[in-house]
Amino acid sequence: MEKPSKGLIATRIVMLVLISLGMIGFFAAVWYRVVYGDVGFDAVFYALKAGPGDVASDLLIQYILWGLLPAVVLTPSVYFFLFHFPLEVEKREEKGRRYLFPHKIAVLISSILVVVLLTGGIFYSGLAKWAYLSLSETDIYEKEYVDPNSVSIEFPEQKRNIIYIYLESMETTFLSEELGGGIEHTTIPELYNLAQTNINFSHNSMVGGGRTLSGTTWTVGALVAHTSGLPLKFTLTTEDGEDQYDNFLPGVTTITDILKEQGYYQTIMFGSRGEYGGRTQFFQQHGIDKVYDLRTAYEDGIVPDGYKVWWGMEDKHLIEYAKQELLEISKGEKPFAFSMLTVDTHHIDGYLCDECENKFEAQYDNVMACSSKRIYEFVEWIKQQDFYENTTIVITGDHCSMDEGYISEYMQEDYIRRVYNCYINPHPELTINDENIKNRAFATIDMFPTTLAAMGCKIEGNRLGIGTNLFAGVPTLCERYEFDKLSDELAKHSEFYDKQLMQLD
């Protein structure tokens, strides 16, 4: 039997590698869209940059089962079929070859297959759109950005404390259709009651919320949006090779920068490791005095050393930790700003701890219901504390949920999803006009100036970053631009953003 030439062997090895890459790329894109939905490819890049870190094991298992395994199974099967599937014995002499496909035809089919797989993955994942927008230029930041250092921000004589509660993936979708939500039943009745009885900025006359623009659809991007009124535009490294986390938006003035200048003592608390995605770096570089996370929870005895479930520790521990630290920091002479980010409601399906009820069919419903009840009880606890009278509470989702499996199965078709928000106990002298609260088009970037206003601050022009104070009668960018066009414009490359905000040379 004649042995194949070295050139033939080399060609087959190359095609096997290319088929493998095509399969892995395609099924990774399919897995990503099925699990995360259409959150934008900037979120993908940021996740790749952050690395696996403390990613919940369920996500890794899902990727192995639905992203990696199909590629591993199909690659050798396709390769064998194209390059080694035997021709019928009686036809070998007639055809003059041993295999079903001639070598050149097999190479051609393989090449076409690889191109189709990679092209499909590129378009399905959103990479093609992201690349197109990234290569386009915008001047929207030059036209719309308001540097907080360029306008007057006047604080009240008695500075007000602020507690900012970021609820992972919390959106108004989890209300029933009758209440303006997107599913058949309400899983967050306590959060609904808080929003209804306090201040809730809404897209309609009911309990509603704001949308997420490009660069704000994942946690770190959302935290940047809420605190700076800007989307997070991503680069792997600065031009001199410095990691972006080492110099995180140095040209941006955030709410934490402003509060630091005003003498606030500021802390933020995570239920996972704070360094994931550069969160600790961002806040420490922008005025935060202390970051609490899973590591400090070990040190403070909240959970045993080495304890880890889900992304770190459950919200039941996080809230007890928050109570403990709030009692401590409220004793200080300075006004305080305390922020926290919950984690149990993260996709996929959330984490149902042993204190949660199991009354709905879907686990994610049960997790949302548990979070709603737990946050309501936490707010009630805050109201009983001495510091509450001079404290404003903001409860808001960080972004919309990425649990595409749940959304596609339970959410009503064509429902436009929006992030939950609730403002409790704003400054008593704040002017509240119902016309400015309801029937608004807005996004999470607007939370930055709105939160300062809730604390009693008077903002010259009522705009900061590219966000707008929703308490004022000033049109937001979402009210001045068509939403999808605005989101695309913010995703484009901006020389102003690079040079002025990221301070790239």
PDB file of N, CA and C in Angstrom, residues 144 201-204 209 211 213 434-443 445-446 462-463 466-484 486:
ATOM      1  N   GLU A 144     -22.014  65.985  23.309  1.00  0.00           N
ATOM      2  CA  GLU A 144     -22.938  65.734  24.416  1.00  0.00           C
ATOM      3  C   GLU A 144     -22.293  65.593  25.795  1.00  0.00           C
ATOM      4  N   PHE A 201     -38.696  56.034  38.396  1.00  0.00           N
ATOM      5  CA  PHE A 201     -38.684  56.637  37.066  1.00  0.00           C
ATOM      6  C   PHE A 201     -39.104  55.562  36.072  1.00  0.00           C
ATOM      7  N   SER A 202     -40.044  55.917  35.217  1.00  0.00           N
ATOM      8  CA  SER A 202     -40.667  54.911  34.366  1.00  0.00           C
ATOM      9  C   SER A 202     -40.851  55.406  32.940  1.00  0.00           C
ATOM     10  N   HIS A 203     -40.881  54.448  32.029  1.00  0.00           N
ATOM     11  CA  HIS A 203     -41.136  54.737  30.617  1.00  0.00           C
ATOM     12  C   HIS A 203     -42.630  54.910  30.347  1.00  0.00           C
ATOM     13  N   ASN A 204     -43.471  54.569  31.361  1.00  0.00           N
ATOM     14  CA  ASN A 204     -44.914  54.739  31.215  1.00  0.00           C
ATOM     15  C   ASN A 204     -45.484  55.285  32.518  1.00  0.00           C
ATOM     16  N   GLY A 209     -38.901  51.393  34.014  1.00  0.00           N
ATOM     17  CA  GLY A 209     -37.476  51.600  34.193  1.00  0.00           C
ATOM     18  C   GLY A 209     -36.801  52.149  32.958  1.00  0.00           C
ATOM     19  N   ARG A 211     -33.395  51.879  29.994  1.00  0.00           N
ATOM     20  CA  ARG A 211     -32.772  50.888  29.124  1.00  0.00           C
ATOM     21  C   ARG A 211     -31.248  50.913  29.262  1.00  0.00           C
ATOM     22  N   LEU A 213     -27.707  51.072  27.204  1.00  0.00           N
ATOM     23  CA  LEU A 213     -27.071  51.429  25.944  1.00  0.00           C
ATOM     24  C   LEU A 213     -25.818  50.583  25.729  1.00  0.00           C
ATOM     25  N   ASP A 434     -44.365  64.982  38.988  1.00  0.00           N
ATOM     26  CA  ASP A 434     -44.763  63.700  38.393  1.00  0.00           C
ATOM     27  C   ASP A 434     -44.511  63.649  36.882  1.00  0.00           C
ATOM     28  N   GLU A 435     -44.601  64.777  36.230  1.00  0.00           N
ATOM     29  CA  GLU A 435     -44.376  64.805  34.786  1.00  0.00           C
ATOM     30  C   GLU A 435     -42.930  64.448  34.433  1.00  0.00           C
ATOM     31  N   ASN A 436     -42.017  64.697  35.365  1.00  0.00           N
ATOM     32  CA  ASN A 436     -40.615  64.379  35.120  1.00  0.00           C
ATOM     33  C   ASN A 436     -40.263  62.942  35.502  1.00  0.00           C
ATOM     34  N   ILE A 437     -41.156  62.280  36.215  1.00  0.00           N
ATOM     35  CA  ILE A 437     -40.876  60.936  36.724  1.00  0.00           C
ATOM     36  C   ILE A 437     -41.447  59.854  35.819  1.00  0.00           C
ATOM     37  N   LYS A 438     -42.630  60.084  35.300  1.00  0.00           N
ATOM     38  CA  LYS A 438     -43.293  59.084  34.471  1.00  0.00           C
ATOM     39  C   LYS A 438     -43.243  59.449  32.985  1.00  0.00           C
ATOM     40  N   ASN A 439     -43.442  58.399  32.174  1.00  0.00           N
ATOM     41  CA  ASN A 439     -43.450  58.548  30.711  1.00  0.00           C
ATOM     42  C   ASN A 439     -42.164  59.188  30.193  1.00  0.00           C
ATOM     43  N   ARG A 440     -41.046  58.680  30.679  1.00  0.00           N
ATOM     44  CA  ARG A 440     -39.736  59.164  30.269  1.00  0.00           C
ATOM     45  C   ARG A 440     -38.984  58.100  29.469  1.00  0.00           C
ATOM     46  N   ALA A 441     -38.168  58.539  28.550  1.00  0.00           N
ATOM     47  CA  ALA A 441     -37.237  57.650  27.850  1.00  0.00           C
ATOM     48  C   ALA A 441     -35.859  57.943  28.424  1.00  0.00           C
ATOM     49  N   PHE A 442     -35.244  56.951  29.040  1.00  0.00           N
ATOM     50  CA  PHE A 442     -33.958  57.191  29.700  1.00  0.00           C
ATOM     51  C   PHE A 442     -33.165  55.893  29.780  1.00  0.00           C
ATOM     52  N   ALA A 443     -31.946  56.002  30.273  1.00  0.00           N
ATOM     53  CA  ALA A 443     -31.062  54.843  30.371  1.00  0.00           C
ATOM     54  C   ALA A 443     -30.287  54.908  31.686  1.00  0.00           C
ATOM     55  N   ILE A 445     -27.282  55.496  32.227  1.00  0.00           N
ATOM     56  CA  ILE A 445     -26.333  56.610  32.294  1.00  0.00           C
ATOM     57  C   ILE A 445     -26.931  57.815  33.014  1.00  0.00           C
ATOM     58  N   ASP A 446     -28.269  57.890  33.068  1.00  0.00           N
ATOM     59  CA  ASP A 446     -28.936  59.029  33.697  1.00  0.00           C
ATOM     60  C   ASP A 446     -28.986  58.925  35.223  1.00  0.00           C
ATOM     61  N   ASN A 462     -28.169  70.518  34.808  1.00  0.00           N
ATOM     62  CA  ASN A 462     -28.813  69.217  35.069  1.00  0.00           C
ATOM     63  C   ASN A 462     -28.315  68.086  34.172  1.00  0.00           C
ATOM     64  N   ARG A 463     -27.077  68.204  33.702  1.00  0.00           N
ATOM     65  CA  ARG A 463     -26.487  67.124  32.930  1.00  0.00           C
ATOM     66  C   ARG A 463     -25.061  66.894  33.381  1.00  0.00           C
ATOM     67  N   ILE A 466     -22.834  61.973  29.959  1.00  0.00           N
ATOM     68  CA  ILE A 466     -23.866  62.145  28.924  1.00  0.00           C
ATOM     69  C   ILE A 466     -25.237  61.813  29.513  1.00  0.00           C
ATOM     70  N   GLY A 467     -25.305  61.838  30.855  1.00  0.00           N
ATOM     71  CA  GLY A 467     -26.552  61.563  31.554  1.00  0.00           C
ATOM     72  C   GLY A 467     -27.287  62.838  31.923  1.00  0.00           C
ATOM     73  N   THR A 468     -28.555  62.676  32.270  1.00  0.00           N
ATOM     74  CA  THR A 468     -29.432  63.804  32.579  1.00  0.00           C
ATOM     75  C   THR A 468     -30.122  63.577  33.915  1.00  0.00           C
ATOM     76  N   ASN A 469     -30.256  64.630  34.700  1.00  0.00           N
ATOM     77  CA  ASN A 469     -30.996  64.579  35.955  1.00  0.00           C
ATOM     78  C   ASN A 469     -32.480  64.388  35.648  1.00  0.00           C
ATOM     79  N   LEU A 470     -33.004  63.220  35.996  1.00  0.00           N
ATOM     80  CA  LEU A 470     -34.391  62.898  35.664  1.00  0.00           C
ATOM     81  C   LEU A 470     -35.399  63.680  36.502  1.00  0.00           C
ATOM     82  N   PHE A 471     -34.961  64.242  37.616  1.00  0.00           N
ATOM     83  CA  PHE A 471     -35.874  65.061  38.418  1.00  0.00           C
ATOM     84  C   PHE A 471     -36.157  66.398  37.735  1.00  0.00           C
ATOM     85  N   ALA A 472     -35.286  66.787  36.819  1.00  0.00           N
ATOM     86  CA  ALA A 472     -35.450  68.058  36.107  1.00  0.00           C
ATOM     87  C   ALA A 472     -36.231  67.827  34.824  1.00  0.00           C
ATOM     88  N   GLY A 473     -36.738  68.872  34.257  1.00  0.00           N
ATOM     89  CA  GLY A 473     -37.508  68.758  33.020  1.00  0.00           C
ATOM     90  C   GLY A 473     -36.636  68.878  31.787  1.00  0.00           C
ATOM     91  N   VAL A 474     -35.446  68.313  31.840  1.00  0.00           N
ATOM     92  CA  VAL A 474     -34.489  68.403  30.736  1.00  0.00           C
ATOM     93  C   VAL A 474     -34.543  67.117  29.924  1.00  0.00           C
ATOM     94  N   PRO A 475     -34.656  67.184  28.607  1.00  0.00           N
ATOM     95  CA  PRO A 475     -34.714  65.962  27.797  1.00  0.00           C
ATOM     96  C   PRO A 475     -33.425  65.142  27.914  1.00  0.00           C
ATOM     97  N   THR A 476     -33.575  63.849  28.030  1.00  0.00           N
ATOM     98  CA  THR A 476     -32.435  62.944  28.055  1.00  0.00           C
ATOM     99  C   THR A 476     -31.958  62.684  26.628  1.00  0.00           C
ATOM    100  N   LEU A 477     -30.791  62.043  26.502  1.00  0.00           N
ATOM    101  CA  LEU A 477     -30.322  61.680  25.168  1.00  0.00           C
ATOM    102  C   LEU A 477     -31.280  60.691  24.518  1.00  0.00           C
ATOM    103  N   CYS A 478     -31.884  59.802  25.336  1.00  0.00           N
ATOM    104  CA  CYS A 478     -32.837  58.829  24.795  1.00  0.00           C
ATOM    105  C   CYS A 478     -34.102  59.508  24.288  1.00  0.00           C
ATOM    106  N   GLU A 479     -34.383  60.702  24.780  1.00  0.00           N
ATOM    107  CA  GLU A 479     -35.549  61.453  24.313  1.00  0.00           C
ATOM    108  C   GLU A 479     -35.207  62.335  23.116  1.00  0.00           C
ATOM    109  N   ARG A 480     -33.934  62.562  22.915  1.00  0.00           N
ATOM    110  CA  ARG A 480     -33.501  63.410  21.801  1.00  0.00           C
ATOM    111  C   ARG A 480     -33.038  62.610  20.591  1.00  0.00           C
ATOM    112  N   TYR A 481     -32.637  61.353  20.832  1.00  0.00           N
ATOM    113  CA  TYR A 481     -32.159  60.488  19.754  1.00  0.00           C
ATOM    114  C   TYR A 481     -33.003  59.219  19.724  1.00  0.00           C
ATOM    115  N   GLU A 482     -33.127  58.609  18.565  1.00  0.00           N
ATOM    116  CA  GLU A 482     -33.761  57.288  18.486  1.00  0.00           C
ATOM    117  C   GLU A 482     -32.836  56.289  19.173  1.00  0.00           C
ATOM    118  N   PHE A 483     -33.400  55.409  20.025  1.00  0.00           N
ATOM    119  CA  PHE A 483     -32.585  54.616  20.943  1.00  0.00           C
ATOM    120  C   PHE A 483     -31.531  53.776  20.235  1.00  0.00           C
ATOM    121  N   ASP A 484     -31.925  53.000  19.236  1.00  0.00           N
ATOM    122  CA  ASP A 484     -30.967  52.106  18.577  1.00  0.00           C
ATOM    123  C   ASP A 484     -29.853  52.894  17.891  1.00  0.00           C
ATOM    124  N   LEU A 486     -28.767  55.837  18.825  1.00  0.00           N
ATOM    125  CA  LEU A 486     -27.940  56.366  19.906  1.00  0.00           C
ATOM    126  C   LEU A 486     -26.983  55.308  20.421  1.00  0.00           C
TER     127      LEU A 486
END
